[in-house]
Coordinates of C-alpha atoms in Angstrom, one line a residue:
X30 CA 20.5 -8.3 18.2
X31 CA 20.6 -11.6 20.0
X32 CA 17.5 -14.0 20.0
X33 CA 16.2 -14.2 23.6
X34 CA 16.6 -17.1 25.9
X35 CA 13.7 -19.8 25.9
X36 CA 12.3 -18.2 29.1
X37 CA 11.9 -15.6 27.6
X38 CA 9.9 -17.0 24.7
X39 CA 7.3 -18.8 26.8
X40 CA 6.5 -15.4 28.7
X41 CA 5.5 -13.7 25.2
X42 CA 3.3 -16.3 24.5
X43 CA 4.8 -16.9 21.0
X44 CA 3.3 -20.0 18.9
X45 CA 4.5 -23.6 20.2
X46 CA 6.2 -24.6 17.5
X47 CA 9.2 -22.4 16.9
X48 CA 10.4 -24.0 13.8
X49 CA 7.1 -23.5 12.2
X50 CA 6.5 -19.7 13.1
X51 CA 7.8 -17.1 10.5
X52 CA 9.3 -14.9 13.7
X53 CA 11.8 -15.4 15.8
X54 CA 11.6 -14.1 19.6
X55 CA 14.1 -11.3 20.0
X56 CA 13.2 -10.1 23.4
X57 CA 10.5 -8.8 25.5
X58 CA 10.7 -7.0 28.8
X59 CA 6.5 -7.0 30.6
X60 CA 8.5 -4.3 32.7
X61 CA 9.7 -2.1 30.1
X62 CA 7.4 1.3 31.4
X63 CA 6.5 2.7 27.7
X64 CA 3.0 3.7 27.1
X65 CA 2.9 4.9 23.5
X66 CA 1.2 4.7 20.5
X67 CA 2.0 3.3 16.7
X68 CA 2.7 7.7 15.6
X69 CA 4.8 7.9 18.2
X70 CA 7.0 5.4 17.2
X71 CA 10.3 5.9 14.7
X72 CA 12.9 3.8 13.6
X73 CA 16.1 5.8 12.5
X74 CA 19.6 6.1 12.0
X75 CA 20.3 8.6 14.2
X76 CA 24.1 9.0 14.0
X77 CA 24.4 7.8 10.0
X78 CA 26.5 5.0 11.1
X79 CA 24.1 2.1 10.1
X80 CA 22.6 1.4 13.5
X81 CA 19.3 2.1 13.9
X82 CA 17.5 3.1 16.9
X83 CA 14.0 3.1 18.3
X84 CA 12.3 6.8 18.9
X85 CA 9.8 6.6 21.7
X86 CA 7.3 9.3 22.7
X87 CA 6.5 8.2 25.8
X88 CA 2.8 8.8 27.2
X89 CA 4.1 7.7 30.7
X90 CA 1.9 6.0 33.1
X91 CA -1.9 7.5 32.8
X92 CA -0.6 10.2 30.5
X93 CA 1.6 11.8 33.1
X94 CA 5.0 12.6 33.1
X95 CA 5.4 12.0 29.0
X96 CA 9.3 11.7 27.8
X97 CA 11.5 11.1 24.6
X98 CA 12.9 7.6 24.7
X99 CA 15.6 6.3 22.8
X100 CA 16.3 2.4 22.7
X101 CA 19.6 0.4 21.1
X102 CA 18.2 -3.1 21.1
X103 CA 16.5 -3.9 24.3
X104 CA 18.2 -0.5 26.4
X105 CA 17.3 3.0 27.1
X106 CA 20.1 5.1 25.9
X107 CA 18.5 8.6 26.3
X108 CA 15.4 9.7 27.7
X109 CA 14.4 13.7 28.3
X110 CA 10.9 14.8 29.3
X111 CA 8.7 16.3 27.1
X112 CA 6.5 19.7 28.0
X113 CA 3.0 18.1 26.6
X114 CA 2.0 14.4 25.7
X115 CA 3.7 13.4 22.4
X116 CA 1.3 13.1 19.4
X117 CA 3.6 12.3 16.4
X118 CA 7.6 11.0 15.6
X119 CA 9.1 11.0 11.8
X120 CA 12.9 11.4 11.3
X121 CA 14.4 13.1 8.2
X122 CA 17.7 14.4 6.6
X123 CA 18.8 18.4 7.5
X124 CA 19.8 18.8 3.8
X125 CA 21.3 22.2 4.4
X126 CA 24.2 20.1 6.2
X127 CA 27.4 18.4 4.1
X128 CA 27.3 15.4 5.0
X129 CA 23.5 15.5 5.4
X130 CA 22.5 14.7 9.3
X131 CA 19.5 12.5 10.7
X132 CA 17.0 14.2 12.5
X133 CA 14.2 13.6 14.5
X134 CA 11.1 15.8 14.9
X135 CA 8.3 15.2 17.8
X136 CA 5.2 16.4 17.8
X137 CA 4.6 17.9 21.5
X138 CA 1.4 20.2 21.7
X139 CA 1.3 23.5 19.9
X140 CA 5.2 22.7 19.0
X141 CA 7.6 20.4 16.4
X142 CA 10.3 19.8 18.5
X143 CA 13.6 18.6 16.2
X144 CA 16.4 16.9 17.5
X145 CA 20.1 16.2 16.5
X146 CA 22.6 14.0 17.8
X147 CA 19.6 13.2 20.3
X148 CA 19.7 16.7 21.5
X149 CA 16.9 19.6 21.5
X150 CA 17.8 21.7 18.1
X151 CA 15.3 23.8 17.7
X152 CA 11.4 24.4 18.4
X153 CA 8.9 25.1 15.8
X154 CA 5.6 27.0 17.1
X155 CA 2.3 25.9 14.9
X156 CA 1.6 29.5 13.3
X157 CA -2.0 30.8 14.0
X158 CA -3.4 31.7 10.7
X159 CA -7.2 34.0 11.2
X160 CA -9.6 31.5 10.3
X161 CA -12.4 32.9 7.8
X162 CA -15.9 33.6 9.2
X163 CA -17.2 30.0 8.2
X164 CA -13.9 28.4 10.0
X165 CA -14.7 30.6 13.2
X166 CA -18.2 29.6 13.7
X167 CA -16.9 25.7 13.2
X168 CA -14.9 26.0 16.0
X169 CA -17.6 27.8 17.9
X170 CA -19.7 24.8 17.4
X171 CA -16.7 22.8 18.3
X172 CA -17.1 24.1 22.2
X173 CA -21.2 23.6 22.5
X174 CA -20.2 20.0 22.1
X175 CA -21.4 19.7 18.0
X176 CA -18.1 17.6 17.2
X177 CA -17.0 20.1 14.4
X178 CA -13.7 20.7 13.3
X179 CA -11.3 21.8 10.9
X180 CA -7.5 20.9 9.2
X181 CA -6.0 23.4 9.1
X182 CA -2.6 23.8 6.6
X183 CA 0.1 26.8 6.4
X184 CA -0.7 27.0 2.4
X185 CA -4.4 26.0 2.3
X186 CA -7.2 25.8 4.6
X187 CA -9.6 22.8 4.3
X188 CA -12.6 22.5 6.6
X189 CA -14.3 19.6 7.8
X190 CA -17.3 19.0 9.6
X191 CA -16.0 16.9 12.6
X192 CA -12.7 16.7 14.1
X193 CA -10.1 14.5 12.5
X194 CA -8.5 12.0 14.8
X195 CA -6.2 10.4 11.6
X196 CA -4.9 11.6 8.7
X197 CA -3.1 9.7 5.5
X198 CA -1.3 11.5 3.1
X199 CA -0.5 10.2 -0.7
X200 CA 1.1 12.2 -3.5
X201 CA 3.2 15.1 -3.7
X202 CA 1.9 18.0 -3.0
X203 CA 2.6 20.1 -5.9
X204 CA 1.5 17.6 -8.3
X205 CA -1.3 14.8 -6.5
X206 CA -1.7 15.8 -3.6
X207 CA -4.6 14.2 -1.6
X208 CA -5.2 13.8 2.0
X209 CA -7.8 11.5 3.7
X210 CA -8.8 12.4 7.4
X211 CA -10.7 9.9 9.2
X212 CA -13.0 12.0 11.4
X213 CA -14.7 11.2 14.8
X214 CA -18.3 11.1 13.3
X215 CA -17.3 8.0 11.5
X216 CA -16.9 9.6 8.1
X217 CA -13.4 9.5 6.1
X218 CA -12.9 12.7 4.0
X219 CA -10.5 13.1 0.9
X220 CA -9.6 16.4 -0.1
X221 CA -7.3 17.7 -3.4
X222 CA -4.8 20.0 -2.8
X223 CA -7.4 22.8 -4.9
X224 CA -10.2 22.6 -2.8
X225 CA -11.0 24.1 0.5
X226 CA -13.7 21.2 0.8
X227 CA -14.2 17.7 0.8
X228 CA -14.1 15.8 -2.9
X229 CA -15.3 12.6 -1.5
X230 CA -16.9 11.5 1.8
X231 CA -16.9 7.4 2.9
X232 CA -19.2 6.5 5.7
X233 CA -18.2 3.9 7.9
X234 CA -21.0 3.8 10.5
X235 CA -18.4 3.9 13.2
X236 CA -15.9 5.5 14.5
X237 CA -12.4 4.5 13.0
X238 CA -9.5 3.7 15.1
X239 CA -6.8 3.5 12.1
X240 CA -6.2 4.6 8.7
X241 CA -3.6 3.1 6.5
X242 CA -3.0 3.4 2.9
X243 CA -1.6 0.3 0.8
X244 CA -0.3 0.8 -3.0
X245 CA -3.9 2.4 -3.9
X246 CA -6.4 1.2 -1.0
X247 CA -7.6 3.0 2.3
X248 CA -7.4 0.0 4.8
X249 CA -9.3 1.7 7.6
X250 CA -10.1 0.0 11.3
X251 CA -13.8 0.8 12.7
X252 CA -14.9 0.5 16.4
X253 CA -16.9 -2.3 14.9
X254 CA -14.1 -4.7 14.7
X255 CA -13.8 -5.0 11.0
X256 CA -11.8 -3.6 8.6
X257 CA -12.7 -1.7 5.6
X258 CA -10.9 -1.4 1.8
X259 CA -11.5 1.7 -0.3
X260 CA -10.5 3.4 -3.2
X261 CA -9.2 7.0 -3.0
X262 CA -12.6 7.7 -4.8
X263 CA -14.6 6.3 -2.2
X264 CA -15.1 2.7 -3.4
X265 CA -15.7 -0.2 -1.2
X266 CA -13.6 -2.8 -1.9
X267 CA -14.1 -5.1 0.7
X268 CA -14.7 -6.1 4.5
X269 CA -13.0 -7.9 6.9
X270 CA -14.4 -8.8 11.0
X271 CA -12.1 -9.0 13.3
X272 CA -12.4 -11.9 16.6
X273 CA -11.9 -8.5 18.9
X274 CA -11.6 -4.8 19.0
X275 CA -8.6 -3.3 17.3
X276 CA -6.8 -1.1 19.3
X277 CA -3.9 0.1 17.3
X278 CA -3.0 -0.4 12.9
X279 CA 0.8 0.1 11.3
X280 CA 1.8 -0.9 8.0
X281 CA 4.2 -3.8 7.4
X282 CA 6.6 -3.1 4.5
X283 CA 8.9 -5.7 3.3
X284 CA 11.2 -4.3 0.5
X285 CA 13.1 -7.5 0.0
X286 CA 10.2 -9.4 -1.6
X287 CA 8.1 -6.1 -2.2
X288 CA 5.0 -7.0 0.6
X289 CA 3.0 -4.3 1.9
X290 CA 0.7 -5.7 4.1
X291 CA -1.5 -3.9 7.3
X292 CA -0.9 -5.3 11.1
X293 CA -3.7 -4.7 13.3
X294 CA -3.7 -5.1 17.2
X295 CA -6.7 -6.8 19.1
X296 CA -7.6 -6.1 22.4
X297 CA -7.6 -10.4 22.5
X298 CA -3.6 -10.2 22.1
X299 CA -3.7 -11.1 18.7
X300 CA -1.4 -9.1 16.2
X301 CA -3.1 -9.7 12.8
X302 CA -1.5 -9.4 9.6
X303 CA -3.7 -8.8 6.2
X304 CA -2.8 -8.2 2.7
X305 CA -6.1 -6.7 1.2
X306 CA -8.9 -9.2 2.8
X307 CA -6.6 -11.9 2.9
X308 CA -4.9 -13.4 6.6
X309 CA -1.4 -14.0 6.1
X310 CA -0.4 -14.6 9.9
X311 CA -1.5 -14.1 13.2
X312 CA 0.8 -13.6 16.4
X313 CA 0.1 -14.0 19.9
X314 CA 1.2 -11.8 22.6
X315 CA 0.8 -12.6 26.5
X316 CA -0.8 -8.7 26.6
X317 CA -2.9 -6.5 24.4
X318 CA -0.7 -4.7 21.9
X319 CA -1.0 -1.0 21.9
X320 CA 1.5 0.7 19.5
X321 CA 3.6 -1.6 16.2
X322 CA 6.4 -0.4 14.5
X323 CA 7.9 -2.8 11.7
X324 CA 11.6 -1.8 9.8
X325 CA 14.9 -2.3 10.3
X326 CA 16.1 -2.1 14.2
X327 CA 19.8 -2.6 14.8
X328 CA 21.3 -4.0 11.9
X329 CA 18.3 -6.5 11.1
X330 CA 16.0 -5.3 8.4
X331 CA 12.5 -7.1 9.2
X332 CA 12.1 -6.3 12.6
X333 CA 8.7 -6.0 14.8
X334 CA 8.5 -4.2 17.8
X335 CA 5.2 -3.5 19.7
X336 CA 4.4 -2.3 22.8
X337 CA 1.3 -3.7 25.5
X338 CA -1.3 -1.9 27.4
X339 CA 0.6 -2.9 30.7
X340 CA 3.8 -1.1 29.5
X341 CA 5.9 -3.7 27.5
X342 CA 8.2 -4.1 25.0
X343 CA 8.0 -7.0 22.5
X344 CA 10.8 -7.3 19.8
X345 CA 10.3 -10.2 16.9
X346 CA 12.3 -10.7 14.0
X347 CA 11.3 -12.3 10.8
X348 CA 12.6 -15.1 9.5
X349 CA 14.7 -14.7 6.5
X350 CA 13.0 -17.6 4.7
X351 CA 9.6 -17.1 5.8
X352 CA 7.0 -16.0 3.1
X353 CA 3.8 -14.8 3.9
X354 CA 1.0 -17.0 2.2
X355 CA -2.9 -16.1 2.1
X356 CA -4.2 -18.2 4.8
X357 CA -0.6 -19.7 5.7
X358 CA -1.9 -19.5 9.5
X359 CA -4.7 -20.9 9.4
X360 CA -4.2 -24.4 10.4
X361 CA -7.0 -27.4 9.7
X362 CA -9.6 -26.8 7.2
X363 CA -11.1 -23.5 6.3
X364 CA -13.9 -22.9 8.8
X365 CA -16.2 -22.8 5.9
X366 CA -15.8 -26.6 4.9
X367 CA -17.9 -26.6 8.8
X368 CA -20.5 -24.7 7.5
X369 CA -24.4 -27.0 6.8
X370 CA -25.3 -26.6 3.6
X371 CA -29.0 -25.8 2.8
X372 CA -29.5 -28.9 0.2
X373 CA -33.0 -28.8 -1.5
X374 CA -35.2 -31.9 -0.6
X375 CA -35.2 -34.4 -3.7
X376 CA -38.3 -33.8 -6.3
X377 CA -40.4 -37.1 -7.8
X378 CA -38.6 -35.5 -11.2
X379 CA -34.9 -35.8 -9.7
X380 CA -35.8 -39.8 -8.4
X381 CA -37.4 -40.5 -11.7
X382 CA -34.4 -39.3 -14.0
X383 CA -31.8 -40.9 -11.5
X384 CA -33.9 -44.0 -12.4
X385 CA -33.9 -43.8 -16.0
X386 CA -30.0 -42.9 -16.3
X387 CA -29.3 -45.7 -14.0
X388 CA -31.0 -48.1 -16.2
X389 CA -30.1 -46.5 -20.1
X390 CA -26.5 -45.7 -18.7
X391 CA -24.9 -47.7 -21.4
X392 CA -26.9 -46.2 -24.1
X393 CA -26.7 -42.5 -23.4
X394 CA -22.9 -43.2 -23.0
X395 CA -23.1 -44.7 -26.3
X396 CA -24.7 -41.9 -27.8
X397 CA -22.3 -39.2 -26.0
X398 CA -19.2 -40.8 -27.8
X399 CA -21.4 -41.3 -31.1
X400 CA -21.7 -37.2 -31.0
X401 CA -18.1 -36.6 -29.5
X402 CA -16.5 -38.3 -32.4
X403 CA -18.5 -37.0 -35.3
X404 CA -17.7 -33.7 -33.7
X405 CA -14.1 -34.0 -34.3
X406 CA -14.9 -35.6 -37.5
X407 CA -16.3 -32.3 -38.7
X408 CA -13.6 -30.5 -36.5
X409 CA -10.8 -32.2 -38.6
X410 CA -12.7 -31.7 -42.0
X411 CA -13.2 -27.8 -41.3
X412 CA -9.6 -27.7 -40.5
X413 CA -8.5 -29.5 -43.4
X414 CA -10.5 -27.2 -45.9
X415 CA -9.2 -24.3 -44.6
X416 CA -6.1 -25.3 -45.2
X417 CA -6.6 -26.6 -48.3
X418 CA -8.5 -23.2 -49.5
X419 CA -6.1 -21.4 -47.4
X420 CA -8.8 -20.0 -45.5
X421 CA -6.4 -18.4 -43.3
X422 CA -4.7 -15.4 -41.8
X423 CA -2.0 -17.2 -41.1
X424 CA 0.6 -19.0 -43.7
X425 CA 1.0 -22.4 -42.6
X426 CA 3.9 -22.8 -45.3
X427 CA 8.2 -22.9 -44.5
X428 CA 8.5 -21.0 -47.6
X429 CA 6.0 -18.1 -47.0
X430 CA 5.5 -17.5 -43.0
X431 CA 3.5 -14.8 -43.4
X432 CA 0.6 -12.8 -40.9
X433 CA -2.2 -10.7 -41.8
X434 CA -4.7 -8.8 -40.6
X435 CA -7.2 -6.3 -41.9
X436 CA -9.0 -3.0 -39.9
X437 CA -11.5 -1.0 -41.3
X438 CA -11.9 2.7 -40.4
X439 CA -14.5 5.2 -41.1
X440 CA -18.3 5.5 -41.0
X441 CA -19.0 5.6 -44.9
X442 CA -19.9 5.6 -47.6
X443 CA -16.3 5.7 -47.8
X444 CA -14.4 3.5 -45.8
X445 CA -10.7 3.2 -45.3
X446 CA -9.3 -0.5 -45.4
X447 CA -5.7 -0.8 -43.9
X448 CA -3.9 -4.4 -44.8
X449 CA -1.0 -5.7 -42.4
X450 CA 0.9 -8.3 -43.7
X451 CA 3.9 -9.3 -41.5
X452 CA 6.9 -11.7 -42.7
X453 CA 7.4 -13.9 -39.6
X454 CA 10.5 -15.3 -41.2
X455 CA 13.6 -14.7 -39.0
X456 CA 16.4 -14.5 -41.8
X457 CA 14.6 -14.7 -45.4
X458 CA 12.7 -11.7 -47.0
X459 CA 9.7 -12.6 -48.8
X460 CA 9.0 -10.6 -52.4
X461 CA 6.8 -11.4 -55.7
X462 CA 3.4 -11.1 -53.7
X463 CA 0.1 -10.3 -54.6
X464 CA -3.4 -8.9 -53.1
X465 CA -6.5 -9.0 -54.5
X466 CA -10.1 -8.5 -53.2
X467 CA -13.0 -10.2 -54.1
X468 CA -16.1 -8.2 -53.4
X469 CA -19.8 -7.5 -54.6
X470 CA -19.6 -5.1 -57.4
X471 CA -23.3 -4.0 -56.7
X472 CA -22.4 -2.7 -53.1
X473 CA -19.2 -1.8 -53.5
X474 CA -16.3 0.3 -55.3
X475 CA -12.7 0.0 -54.9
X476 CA -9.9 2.3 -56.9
X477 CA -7.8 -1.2 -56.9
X478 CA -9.0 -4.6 -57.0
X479 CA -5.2 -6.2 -57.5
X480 CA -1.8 -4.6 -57.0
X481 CA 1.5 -5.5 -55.9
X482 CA 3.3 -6.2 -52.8
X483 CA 6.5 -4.7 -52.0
X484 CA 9.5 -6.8 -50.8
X485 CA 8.7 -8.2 -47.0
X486 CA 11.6 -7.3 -44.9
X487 CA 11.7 -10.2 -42.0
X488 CA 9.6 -9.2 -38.5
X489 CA 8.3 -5.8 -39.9
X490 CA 4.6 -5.0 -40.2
X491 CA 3.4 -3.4 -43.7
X492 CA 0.3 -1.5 -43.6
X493 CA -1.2 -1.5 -47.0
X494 CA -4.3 0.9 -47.1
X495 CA -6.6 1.3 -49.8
X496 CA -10.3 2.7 -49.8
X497 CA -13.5 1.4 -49.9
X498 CA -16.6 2.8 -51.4
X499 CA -19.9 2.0 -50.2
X500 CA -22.9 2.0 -53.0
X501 CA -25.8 1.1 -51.2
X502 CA -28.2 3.3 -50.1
X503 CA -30.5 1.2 -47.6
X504 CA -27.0 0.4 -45.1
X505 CA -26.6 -3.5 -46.5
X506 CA -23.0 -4.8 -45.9
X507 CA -21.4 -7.4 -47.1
X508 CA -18.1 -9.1 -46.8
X509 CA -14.8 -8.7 -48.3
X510 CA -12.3 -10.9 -49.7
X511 CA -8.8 -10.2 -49.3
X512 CA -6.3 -12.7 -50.7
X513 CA -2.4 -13.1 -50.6
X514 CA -1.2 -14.7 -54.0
X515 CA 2.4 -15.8 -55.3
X516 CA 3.2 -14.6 -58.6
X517 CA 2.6 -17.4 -61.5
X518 CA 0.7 -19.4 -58.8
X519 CA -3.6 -19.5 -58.8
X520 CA -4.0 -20.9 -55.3
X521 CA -3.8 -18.4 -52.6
X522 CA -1.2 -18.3 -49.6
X523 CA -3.3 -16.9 -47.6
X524 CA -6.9 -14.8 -47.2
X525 CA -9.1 -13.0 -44.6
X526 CA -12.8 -12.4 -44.5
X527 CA -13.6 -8.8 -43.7
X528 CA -16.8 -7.7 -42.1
X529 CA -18.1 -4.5 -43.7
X530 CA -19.9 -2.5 -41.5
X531 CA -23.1 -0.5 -42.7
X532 CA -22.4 3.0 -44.1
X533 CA -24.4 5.6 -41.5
X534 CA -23.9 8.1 -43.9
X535 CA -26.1 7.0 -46.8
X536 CA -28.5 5.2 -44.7
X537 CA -28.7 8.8 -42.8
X538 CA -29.2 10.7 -46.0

């Protein structure tokens, strides 16, 4: 796909600067005649041979004369009319057929129209299941004008009390399934594949005029002009105003440096581009952008195509070296570094102690570095006497690299104490050890006070558990000991201090 001519790039209304903008200006036609929507668009390899085409179901001018549109780069190739006004396009593979064969299925009225090689295959006809009493008198209200309605599924019914103008599917359907309609009273409903009723219900004020789902957030576009972040529970996340009214949402997917991001078009010819709360980029179009499909077109893999409420075509291609930044389009300083701050008058107090450090400002810096080197002093001295003590859980010697750490389980009076000593030696094993606890005899009981440790084998961890027997009865604790000796050797390699919790179980009896 050839980049268009220079022309061509001033009448989209693309940014001034073409070596700083992330798209390049592919082509754009203000007299292409489609009049579609985001669903209705597909990209697809039709014929399996690597080129992929643009699926149009075309509204036609003021919803008349709707038709199926195919487009190779910046041409119609095939166009049929359609029997009712298009309300969905998805491609897919016919499995049952060796080598398996694109397909393309339109949603047309009542009816899923499939086609292969671009040519009608078959029609399926939207089975009419008997709705229950309760779905019945839903619908009933439905024609006095209350705004009811219902979803309704071949294998489950689900009922909801307005109509549902978008829907978002995530999760298979025999495992997670879950479904989030976005409803014409403003409300966004989740449902579970097990339930015939709505698990969770997110009010939005306003009606919503998108519904997208990124990684694990509901992005959904409100007639307010802002967009909203949920959770699949319900959770807000966040809140983003638009400049204008958002007229059509699609996702942006870029698999090569694993982006998912939401586009958004505003009625101000702005195409927006957010990931989460965060702008990445903004394009300008000459026209309002109605429908935007982002994939790969042709034989390019990033490639955006929207359409405009006057019947355009606009085809962009990203950059293979652009990278989407949080606020990368924003140019000049953030609009808040604009904003007044509300600065508190200045007190008597705040003149009187700006006074007295301008005139002792030798002195108190004085004193601060009196107090910053006695408290490194004291730093170095506590440092040194651990050491000395090995006050450690950590060997500091080449000859014994060794790691412990202690856990106590249990609620008492009898308490397990687990031991892990680790050799962190890469090559030599460590052997002749010994631990021994040093503990209050009066509080409590332990079946060994000193044993031996097996040989280390290099990078394992060695649980050694013993137990611990609690002898008070009023829940007083204490601490424990635990020290790492060489054989033949009185100072200790090592040594942790372990924090005895209170035993419930005496102090409950």
């Amino acid at each position: 796909m050839a980049a268009a001519s220079s022309s061509d790039s001033d009448a989209c209304g693309a940014e001034s600067n073409e070596a700083n903008s992330k798209w390049l200006d592919a082509h754009y036609d203000p007299m292409a005649n489609i009049h579609t929507f985001s669903a209705c668009l597909a990209l697809a390899d039709l014929h399996g041979d690597g080129e992929y085409k643009l699926v149009v179901g075309d509204l036609g001018p003021g919803g008349q004369q709707p038709r199926l549109k195919v487009l190779k780069g910046p041409l119609v190739m095939t166009e049929s009319p359609l029997p009712a006004l298009p309300a969905a396009a998805a491609t897919f593979l016919m499995e049952q057929h060796e080598p398996r064969t694109p397909a393309l299925a339109l949603a047309s009225g009542p009816c899923v129209y499939v086609y292969k090689n671009l040519r009608p295959y078959f029609k399926f006809s939207l089975p009419q299941l008997p709705p229950n009493p309760l779905e019945q008198d839903l619908w009933n209200q439905a024609k006095e004008g209350d705004g009811r309605g219902a979803f309704v599924h071949p294998v489950t019914q689900m009922s909801l009390p307005s109509v549902p103008v978008f829907l978002e599917v995530s999760g298979q359907f025999d495992v997670e399934f879950r479904l989030a309609a976005a409803c014409r009273n403003g409300n966004i409903y989740i449902l579970r594949r097990d339930s015939k009723h709505p698990k969770y219900c997110i009010e939005l004020s306003a009606q919503p005029v998108g519904l997208i789902r990124v990684h694990k957030v509901l992005v959904v576009g409100s007639t307010q002009d802002s967009l909203h972040g949920f959770t699949h529970k319900g959770k807000k996340l966040w809140t983003v105003q638009m400049p204008a009214a958002i007229l059509t949402m699609n996702l942006l997917e870029q698999h090569s440096r694993g982006l998912q991001a939401v586009m958004a078009g505003l009625a101000n010819g702005e195409v927006r581009i957010y990931r989460d709360k965060a702008l990445l980029n903004v394009i300008h179009t000459p026209d309002a952008v109605t429908s935007l499909c982002f994939g790969r077109y042709g034989r390019e893999d990033n490639t955006l195509i929207m359409t405009t409420r006057g019947g355009g075509l606009i085809i962009k291609i990203l950059k293979r070296t652009a990278v989407f930044v949080e606020g990368g389009s924003e140019v000049g300083p953030p609009p808040a570094q604009a904003m007044k701050l509300n600065v508190p008058r200045k007190t008597r107090l705040y003149v009187d102690q700006t006074l007295r450090e301008r005139e002792a400002g030798t002195a108190m810096h004085r004193a601060f570095q009196t107090d910053l080197y006695l408290l490194r002093l004291r730093a170095a001295r506590a440092y040194l006497q651990a050491l000395e003590s090995s006050l450690s859980p950590l060997s500091t010697t080449a000859r014994e690299p060794l790691k412990l750490h202690a856990v106590v389980q249990g609620l008492g009076p009898t308490f397990k104490l687990t031991l892990h000593l680790q050799n962190t030696s890469t090559t030599r094993p460590v052997l002749g050890l010994l631990v021994c606890f040093l503990y209050n005899e009066a509080l409590y009981s332990l079946p060994r006070a000193f044993f031996k440790v097996p040989l280390l084998v290099p990078g394992l961890n060695y649980p050694l558990e013993t137990f611990v027997e609690s002898l008070s009865n009023k829940g007083i604790s204490d601490i424990i000991k635990v020290l790492v000796l060489r054989e033949g050797q009185s100072a200790p390699l090592l040594s942790a201090h372990v924090n005895m919790p209170g035993s419930e179980g005496l102090a409950a009896a």
